[in-house]
Amino acid sequence: MFPNERPRRLRQSANLRRLVQETRLSADALIYPVFVRPGTNRQDPIHSMPGIYQWSVDRLVEHLTEVYQAGVRAFLLFGIPQHKDSVGSEAYDPNGIVQVALRQLRESLPDAILIADLCLCEYTDHGHCGILEGERVANDPTLDLLARAAVEQARAGATIVAPSDMMDGRVQAIRSALDAAGYSEVPIMSYAAKYASGFYGPFREAAENTPAFGDRRAYQMDPANRREAMREVLLDLEEGADMLIVKPAMPYLDILSDVRGRVSVPVAAYQVSGEFAMIEAAARNGWLERERVIMESLTSIARAGADMIITYWAPEAAGWLQG
Ligand code: PBG
């Protein structure tokens, strides 16, 4: 009888659809990015990211304790330092803001996965991801500072370090420094394919890291390039990356799918601040169904190949997945 093939047969009921579902989200795969700032009892709103805050360490510990209990076990830490200078000193100061937060969190949540974002841009007064020679970000001198920061993060209790600076050779420099300091067990989750994206806009308010001049196109990738992502990924693997990140996520699903098809290490996708802000803004206007679209966005990222998703909606999504 015509037609022979009827795909709709498997869509007849909610239970049948659930049975044949190809992509299943789990709270286990979610990573929640957070911003930590100096002071006590601070929960400062970020205007372009409704529901996201800069937390002082005391309040961050309380917040993440709740989020952990709600089922999110992995956190990505960004710091807003007390002092910025030309060489980003607080990034590798043992008493820098992220190191202080790591020590407290490690004590309060011993089993949590604490991922330390590793970059200088939040810590430099010029806002670039490396140190400057004139107006140029100097690659090799920056590597030493990143390596020092990685060691301090590991010492303070980071489970994983995640370099996001896009300097050439940084994975190898960080690996050697970690090994030499006795942290050969600390994995490197490298932002291997990180694009120079306008979707980072709201993050610049959140992390206070807007470049004082110019932009990041001389170190982050050109959004037009697809093959080059594979070059970056393979280099990072050769240098010793244990896990990779593709960033941003939704506008770069082709990249994510390519990477997933080519490597065997775990791959994360970073659903960045602009992706978050777009959906939040549309939902506030009543133009999109908020929960439905958030879950669809996460599903599309997982379907394209992400084993892990870094998302500001991690706590809420975990609640929906378990509820
Ligand atoms: C820089 C960094 C950025 C983000 C994470 N790490 C911004 C940038 O490169 O300018 C963006 C994350 C987001 O937009 O959510 N170290």
PDB file of N, CA and C in Angstrom, residues 77-145:
ATOM      1  N   LEU A  77      35.025  28.974  35.918  1.00  0.00           N
ATOM      2  CA  LEU A  77      35.214  30.215  36.686  1.00  0.00           C
ATOM      3  C   LEU A  77      35.926  31.322  35.907  1.00  0.00           C
ATOM      4  N   PHE A  78      35.322  32.502  35.926  1.00  0.00           N
ATOM      5  CA  PHE A  78      35.934  33.721  35.400  1.00  0.00           C
ATOM      6  C   PHE A  78      36.112  34.694  36.556  1.00  0.00           C
ATOM      7  N   GLY A  79      37.211  35.449  36.550  1.00  0.00           N
ATOM      8  CA  GLY A  79      37.455  36.387  37.638  1.00  0.00           C
ATOM      9  C   GLY A  79      37.433  37.833  37.194  1.00  0.00           C
ATOM     10  N   ILE A  80      36.904  38.685  38.070  1.00  0.00           N
ATOM     11  CA  ILE A  80      37.029  40.138  37.894  1.00  0.00           C
ATOM     12  C   ILE A  80      37.955  40.592  39.021  1.00  0.00           C
ATOM     13  N   PRO A  81      39.181  40.989  38.683  1.00  0.00           N
ATOM     14  CA  PRO A  81      40.187  41.229  39.717  1.00  0.00           C
ATOM     15  C   PRO A  81      40.009  42.569  40.429  1.00  0.00           C
ATOM     16  N   GLN A  82      40.696  42.682  41.547  1.00  0.00           N
ATOM     17  CA  GLN A  82      40.767  43.952  42.277  1.00  0.00           C
ATOM     18  C   GLN A  82      41.545  44.981  41.468  1.00  0.00           C
ATOM     19  N   HIS A  83      42.691  44.549  40.948  1.00  0.00           N
ATOM     20  CA  HIS A  83      43.571  45.454  40.202  1.00  0.00           C
ATOM     21  C   HIS A  83      43.916  44.866  38.848  1.00  0.00           C
ATOM     22  N   LYS A  84      43.882  45.730  37.840  1.00  0.00           N
ATOM     23  CA  LYS A  84      44.341  45.306  36.523  1.00  0.00           C
ATOM     24  C   LYS A  84      45.660  46.018  36.264  1.00  0.00           C
ATOM     25  N   ASP A  85      46.556  45.348  35.537  1.00  0.00           N
ATOM     26  CA  ASP A  85      47.792  46.015  35.129  1.00  0.00           C
ATOM     27  C   ASP A  85      48.196  45.518  33.744  1.00  0.00           C
ATOM     28  N   SER A  86      49.313  46.010  33.246  1.00  0.00           N
ATOM     29  CA  SER A  86      49.647  45.724  31.849  1.00  0.00           C
ATOM     30  C   SER A  86      50.007  44.261  31.627  1.00  0.00           C
ATOM     31  N   VAL A  87      50.398  43.555  32.705  1.00  0.00           N
ATOM     32  CA  VAL A  87      50.810  42.160  32.551  1.00  0.00           C
ATOM     33  C   VAL A  87      49.836  41.168  33.200  1.00  0.00           C
ATOM     34  N   GLY A  88      48.677  41.653  33.611  1.00  0.00           N
ATOM     35  CA  GLY A  88      47.637  40.756  34.139  1.00  0.00           C
ATOM     36  C   GLY A  88      48.049  39.983  35.383  1.00  0.00           C
ATOM     37  N   SER A  89      48.726  40.667  36.320  1.00  0.00           N
ATOM     38  CA  SER A  89      49.339  39.970  37.469  1.00  0.00           C
ATOM     39  C   SER A  89      48.374  39.112  38.271  1.00  0.00           C
ATOM     40  N   GLU A  90      47.126  39.583  38.410  1.00  0.00           N
ATOM     41  CA  GLU A  90      46.226  38.834  39.300  1.00  0.00           C
ATOM     42  C   GLU A  90      45.862  37.458  38.748  1.00  0.00           C
ATOM     43  N   ALA A  91      46.107  37.255  37.474  1.00  0.00           N
ATOM     44  CA  ALA A  91      45.826  35.938  36.886  1.00  0.00           C
ATOM     45  C   ALA A  91      46.719  34.859  37.485  1.00  0.00           C
ATOM     46  N   TYR A  92      47.947  35.252  37.861  1.00  0.00           N
ATOM     47  CA  TYR A  92      48.888  34.244  38.377  1.00  0.00           C
ATOM     48  C   TYR A  92      49.359  34.556  39.795  1.00  0.00           C
ATOM     49  N   ASP A  93      48.650  35.460  40.458  1.00  0.00           N
ATOM     50  CA  ASP A  93      48.915  35.734  41.865  1.00  0.00           C
ATOM     51  C   ASP A  93      48.234  34.631  42.694  1.00  0.00           C
ATOM     52  N   PRO A  94      48.955  34.005  43.625  1.00  0.00           N
ATOM     53  CA  PRO A  94      48.315  32.958  44.441  1.00  0.00           C
ATOM     54  C   PRO A  94      47.083  33.484  45.171  1.00  0.00           C
ATOM     55  N   ASN A  95      47.045  34.783  45.419  1.00  0.00           N
ATOM     56  CA  ASN A  95      45.864  35.354  46.075  1.00  0.00           C
ATOM     57  C   ASN A  95      44.948  36.104  45.115  1.00  0.00           C
ATOM     58  N   GLY A  96      45.093  35.834  43.840  1.00  0.00           N
ATOM     59  CA  GLY A  96      44.179  36.400  42.840  1.00  0.00           C
ATOM     60  C   GLY A  96      42.763  35.864  43.075  1.00  0.00           C
ATOM     61  N   ILE A  97      41.804  36.590  42.531  1.00  0.00           N
ATOM     62  CA  ILE A  97      40.401  36.312  42.851  1.00  0.00           C
ATOM     63  C   ILE A  97      39.966  34.884  42.509  1.00  0.00           C
ATOM     64  N   VAL A  98      40.395  34.371  41.371  1.00  0.00           N
ATOM     65  CA  VAL A  98      39.968  33.012  40.997  1.00  0.00           C
ATOM     66  C   VAL A  98      40.633  31.967  41.895  1.00  0.00           C
ATOM     67  N   GLN A  99      41.885  32.220  42.253  1.00  0.00           N
ATOM     68  CA  GLN A  99      42.579  31.259  43.118  1.00  0.00           C
ATOM     69  C   GLN A  99      41.904  31.216  44.504  1.00  0.00           C
ATOM     70  N   VAL A 100      41.512  32.389  45.013  1.00  0.00           N
ATOM     71  CA  VAL A 100      40.818  32.435  46.304  1.00  0.00           C
ATOM     72  C   VAL A 100      39.491  31.667  46.204  1.00  0.00           C
ATOM     73  N   ALA A 101      38.760  31.925  45.117  1.00  0.00           N
ATOM     74  CA  ALA A 101      37.467  31.250  44.928  1.00  0.00           C
ATOM     75  C   ALA A 101      37.660  29.746  44.803  1.00  0.00           C
ATOM     76  N   LEU A 102      38.693  29.329  44.072  1.00  0.00           N
ATOM     77  CA  LEU A 102      38.944  27.893  43.896  1.00  0.00           C
ATOM     78  C   LEU A 102      39.195  27.214  45.243  1.00  0.00           C
ATOM     79  N   ARG A 103      40.007  27.855  46.090  1.00  0.00           N
ATOM     80  CA  ARG A 103      40.309  27.237  47.385  1.00  0.00           C
ATOM     81  C   ARG A 103      39.045  27.059  48.231  1.00  0.00           C
ATOM     82  N   GLN A 104      38.205  28.095  48.226  1.00  0.00           N
ATOM     83  CA  GLN A 104      36.964  28.023  49.027  1.00  0.00           C
ATOM     84  C   GLN A 104      36.014  26.977  48.465  1.00  0.00           C
ATOM     85  N   LEU A 105      35.876  26.975  47.150  1.00  0.00           N
ATOM     86  CA  LEU A 105      34.943  26.026  46.524  1.00  0.00           C
ATOM     87  C   LEU A 105      35.439  24.592  46.698  1.00  0.00           C
ATOM     88  N   ARG A 106      36.733  24.408  46.576  1.00  0.00           N
ATOM     89  CA  ARG A 106      37.306  23.063  46.720  1.00  0.00           C
ATOM     90  C   ARG A 106      37.003  22.511  48.111  1.00  0.00           C
ATOM     91  N   GLU A 107      37.050  23.418  49.103  1.00  0.00           N
ATOM     92  CA  GLU A 107      36.767  23.004  50.466  1.00  0.00           C
ATOM     93  C   GLU A 107      35.280  22.691  50.661  1.00  0.00           C
ATOM     94  N   SER A 108      34.410  23.561  50.129  1.00  0.00           N
ATOM     95  CA  SER A 108      32.968  23.384  50.353  1.00  0.00           C
ATOM     96  C   SER A 108      32.361  22.314  49.455  1.00  0.00           C
ATOM     97  N   LEU A 109      32.907  22.155  48.267  1.00  0.00           N
ATOM     98  CA  LEU A 109      32.340  21.194  47.299  1.00  0.00           C
ATOM     99  C   LEU A 109      33.467  20.298  46.793  1.00  0.00           C
ATOM    100  N   PRO A 110      33.956  19.383  47.648  1.00  0.00           N
ATOM    101  CA  PRO A 110      35.165  18.627  47.287  1.00  0.00           C
ATOM    102  C   PRO A 110      35.040  17.832  45.997  1.00  0.00           C
ATOM    103  N   ASP A 111      33.835  17.427  45.630  1.00  0.00           N
ATOM    104  CA  ASP A 111      33.693  16.591  44.432  1.00  0.00           C
ATOM    105  C   ASP A 111      33.309  17.368  43.173  1.00  0.00           C
ATOM    106  N   ALA A 112      33.150  18.673  43.301  1.00  0.00           N
ATOM    107  CA  ALA A 112      32.737  19.462  42.131  1.00  0.00           C
ATOM    108  C   ALA A 112      33.857  19.502  41.095  1.00  0.00           C
ATOM    109  N   ILE A 113      33.484  19.601  39.829  1.00  0.00           N
ATOM    110  CA  ILE A 113      34.449  19.809  38.747  1.00  0.00           C
ATOM    111  C   ILE A 113      34.646  21.311  38.623  1.00  0.00           C
ATOM    112  N   LEU A 114      35.806  21.791  39.028  1.00  0.00           N
ATOM    113  CA  LEU A 114      36.086  23.225  38.973  1.00  0.00           C
ATOM    114  C   LEU A 114      37.003  23.492  37.787  1.00  0.00           C
ATOM    115  N   ILE A 115      36.462  24.129  36.772  1.00  0.00           N
ATOM    116  CA  ILE A 115      37.230  24.420  35.565  1.00  0.00           C
ATOM    117  C   ILE A 115      37.647  25.886  35.620  1.00  0.00           C
ATOM    118  N   ALA A 116      38.933  26.144  35.526  1.00  0.00           N
ATOM    119  CA  ALA A 116      39.416  27.523  35.594  1.00  0.00           C
ATOM    120  C   ALA A 116      39.650  28.046  34.187  1.00  0.00           C
ATOM    121  N   ASP A 117      38.905  29.079  33.807  1.00  0.00           N
ATOM    122  CA  ASP A 117      39.194  29.734  32.530  1.00  0.00           C
ATOM    123  C   ASP A 117      40.574  30.358  32.655  1.00  0.00           C
ATOM    124  N   LEU A 118      41.379  30.165  31.617  1.00  0.00           N
ATOM    125  CA  LEU A 118      42.763  30.596  31.694  1.00  0.00           C
ATOM    126  C   LEU A 118      43.034  31.598  30.578  1.00  0.00           C
ATOM    127  N   CYS A 119      43.062  32.880  30.972  1.00  0.00           N
ATOM    128  CA  CYS A 119      43.292  33.941  29.992  1.00  0.00           C
ATOM    129  C   CYS A 119      43.713  35.192  30.745  1.00  0.00           C
ATOM    130  N   LEU A 120      44.337  36.125  30.054  1.00  0.00           N
ATOM    131  CA  LEU A 120      44.769  37.346  30.735  1.00  0.00           C
ATOM    132  C   LEU A 120      43.789  38.496  30.569  1.00  0.00           C
ATOM    133  N   CYS A 121      42.808  38.361  29.668  1.00  0.00           N
ATOM    134  CA  CYS A 121      42.027  39.546  29.274  1.00  0.00           C
ATOM    135  C   CYS A 121      41.245  40.191  30.419  1.00  0.00           C
ATOM    136  N   GLU A 122      40.809  39.401  31.403  1.00  0.00           N
ATOM    137  CA  GLU A 122      40.098  40.026  32.516  1.00  0.00           C
ATOM    138  C   GLU A 122      41.070  40.766  33.439  1.00  0.00           C
ATOM    139  N   TYR A 123      42.362  40.459  33.316  1.00  0.00           N
ATOM    140  CA  TYR A 123      43.351  40.945  34.286  1.00  0.00           C
ATOM    141  C   TYR A 123      44.265  42.038  33.755  1.00  0.00           C
ATOM    142  N   THR A 124      44.222  42.268  32.437  1.00  0.00           N
ATOM    143  CA  THR A 124      45.084  43.312  31.870  1.00  0.00           C
ATOM    144  C   THR A 124      44.316  44.636  31.792  1.00  0.00           C
ATOM    145  N   ASP A 125      45.022  45.733  32.019  1.00  0.00           N
ATOM    146  CA  ASP A 125      44.348  47.043  31.971  1.00  0.00           C
ATOM    147  C   ASP A 125      43.996  47.432  30.532  1.00  0.00           C
ATOM    148  N   HIS A 126      44.643  46.793  29.545  1.00  0.00           N
ATOM    149  CA  HIS A 126      44.307  47.065  28.143  1.00  0.00           C
ATOM    150  C   HIS A 126      43.256  46.092  27.608  1.00  0.00           C
ATOM    151  N   GLY A 127      42.918  45.060  28.377  1.00  0.00           N
ATOM    152  CA  GLY A 127      41.844  44.153  27.991  1.00  0.00           C
ATOM    153  C   GLY A 127      42.183  43.125  26.929  1.00  0.00           C
ATOM    154  N   HIS A 128      43.434  43.061  26.499  1.00  0.00           N
ATOM    155  CA  HIS A 128      43.807  42.036  25.521  1.00  0.00           C
ATOM    156  C   HIS A 128      44.216  40.750  26.247  1.00  0.00           C
ATOM    157  N   CYS A 129      44.216  39.644  25.473  1.00  0.00           N
ATOM    158  CA  CYS A 129      44.419  38.320  26.063  1.00  0.00           C
ATOM    159  C   CYS A 129      45.891  37.966  26.260  1.00  0.00           C
ATOM    160  N   GLY A 130      46.778  38.904  25.965  1.00  0.00           N
ATOM    161  CA  GLY A 130      48.197  38.650  26.163  1.00  0.00           C
ATOM    162  C   GLY A 130      48.893  39.955  26.465  1.00  0.00           C
ATOM    163  N   ILE A 131      50.213  39.899  26.674  1.00  0.00           N
ATOM    164  CA  ILE A 131      50.920  41.145  26.945  1.00  0.00           C
ATOM    165  C   ILE A 131      51.282  41.818  25.627  1.00  0.00           C
ATOM    166  N   LEU A 132      51.470  43.136  25.701  1.00  0.00           N
ATOM    167  CA  LEU A 132      51.615  43.918  24.483  1.00  0.00           C
ATOM    168  C   LEU A 132      53.074  44.241  24.192  1.00  0.00           C
ATOM    169  N   GLU A 133      53.363  44.276  22.879  1.00  0.00           N
ATOM    170  CA  GLU A 133      54.594  44.913  22.406  1.00  0.00           C
ATOM    171  C   GLU A 133      54.110  45.977  21.445  1.00  0.00           C
ATOM    172  N   GLY A 134      54.121  47.216  21.864  1.00  0.00           N
ATOM    173  CA  GLY A 134      53.447  48.263  21.102  1.00  0.00           C
ATOM    174  C   GLY A 134      51.954  47.980  21.157  1.00  0.00           C
ATOM    175  N   GLU A 135      51.327  47.881  19.988  1.00  0.00           N
ATOM    176  CA  GLU A 135      49.897  47.570  19.972  1.00  0.00           C
ATOM    177  C   GLU A 135      49.652  46.133  19.547  1.00  0.00           C
ATOM    178  N   ARG A 136      50.709  45.334  19.552  1.00  0.00           N
ATOM    179  CA  ARG A 136      50.606  43.954  19.115  1.00  0.00           C
ATOM    180  C   ARG A 136      50.614  43.043  20.349  1.00  0.00           C
ATOM    181  N   VAL A 137      49.759  42.026  20.340  1.00  0.00           N
ATOM    182  CA  VAL A 137      49.781  41.047  21.426  1.00  0.00           C
ATOM    183  C   VAL A 137      50.916  40.082  21.145  1.00  0.00           C
ATOM    184  N   ALA A 138      51.882  40.052  22.067  1.00  0.00           N
ATOM    185  CA  ALA A 138      53.097  39.260  21.871  1.00  0.00           C
ATOM    186  C   ALA A 138      52.829  37.817  22.262  1.00  0.00           C
ATOM    187  N   ASN A 139      52.986  36.918  21.332  1.00  0.00           N
ATOM    188  CA  ASN A 139      52.630  35.511  21.567  1.00  0.00           C
ATOM    189  C   ASN A 139      53.514  34.834  22.627  1.00  0.00           C
ATOM    190  N   ASP A 140      54.820  34.734  22.343  1.00  0.00           N
ATOM    191  CA  ASP A 140      55.663  33.872  23.174  1.00  0.00           C
ATOM    192  C   ASP A 140      55.842  34.371  24.608  1.00  0.00           C
ATOM    193  N   PRO A 141      56.014  35.687  24.816  1.00  0.00           N
ATOM    194  CA  PRO A 141      56.106  36.156  26.216  1.00  0.00           C
ATOM    195  C   PRO A 141      54.812  35.895  26.998  1.00  0.00           C
ATOM    196  N   THR A 142      53.679  35.846  26.299  1.00  0.00           N
ATOM    197  CA  THR A 142      52.410  35.582  26.989  1.00  0.00           C
ATOM    198  C   THR A 142      52.346  34.141  27.494  1.00  0.00           C
ATOM    199  N   LEU A 143      52.999  33.218  26.771  1.00  0.00           N
ATOM    200  CA  LEU A 143      52.931  31.800  27.148  1.00  0.00           C
ATOM    201  C   LEU A 143      53.437  31.561  28.565  1.00  0.00           C
ATOM    202  N   ASP A 144      54.514  32.250  28.934  1.00  0.00           N
ATOM    203  CA  ASP A 144      55.069  32.048  30.283  1.00  0.00           C
ATOM    204  C   ASP A 144      54.061  32.442  31.353  1.00  0.00           C
ATOM    205  N   LEU A 145      53.333  33.524  31.093  1.00  0.00           N
ATOM    206  CA  LEU A 145      52.373  34.003  32.088  1.00  0.00           C
ATOM    207  C   LEU A 145      51.168  33.064  32.178  1.00  0.00           C
TER     208      LEU A 145
END
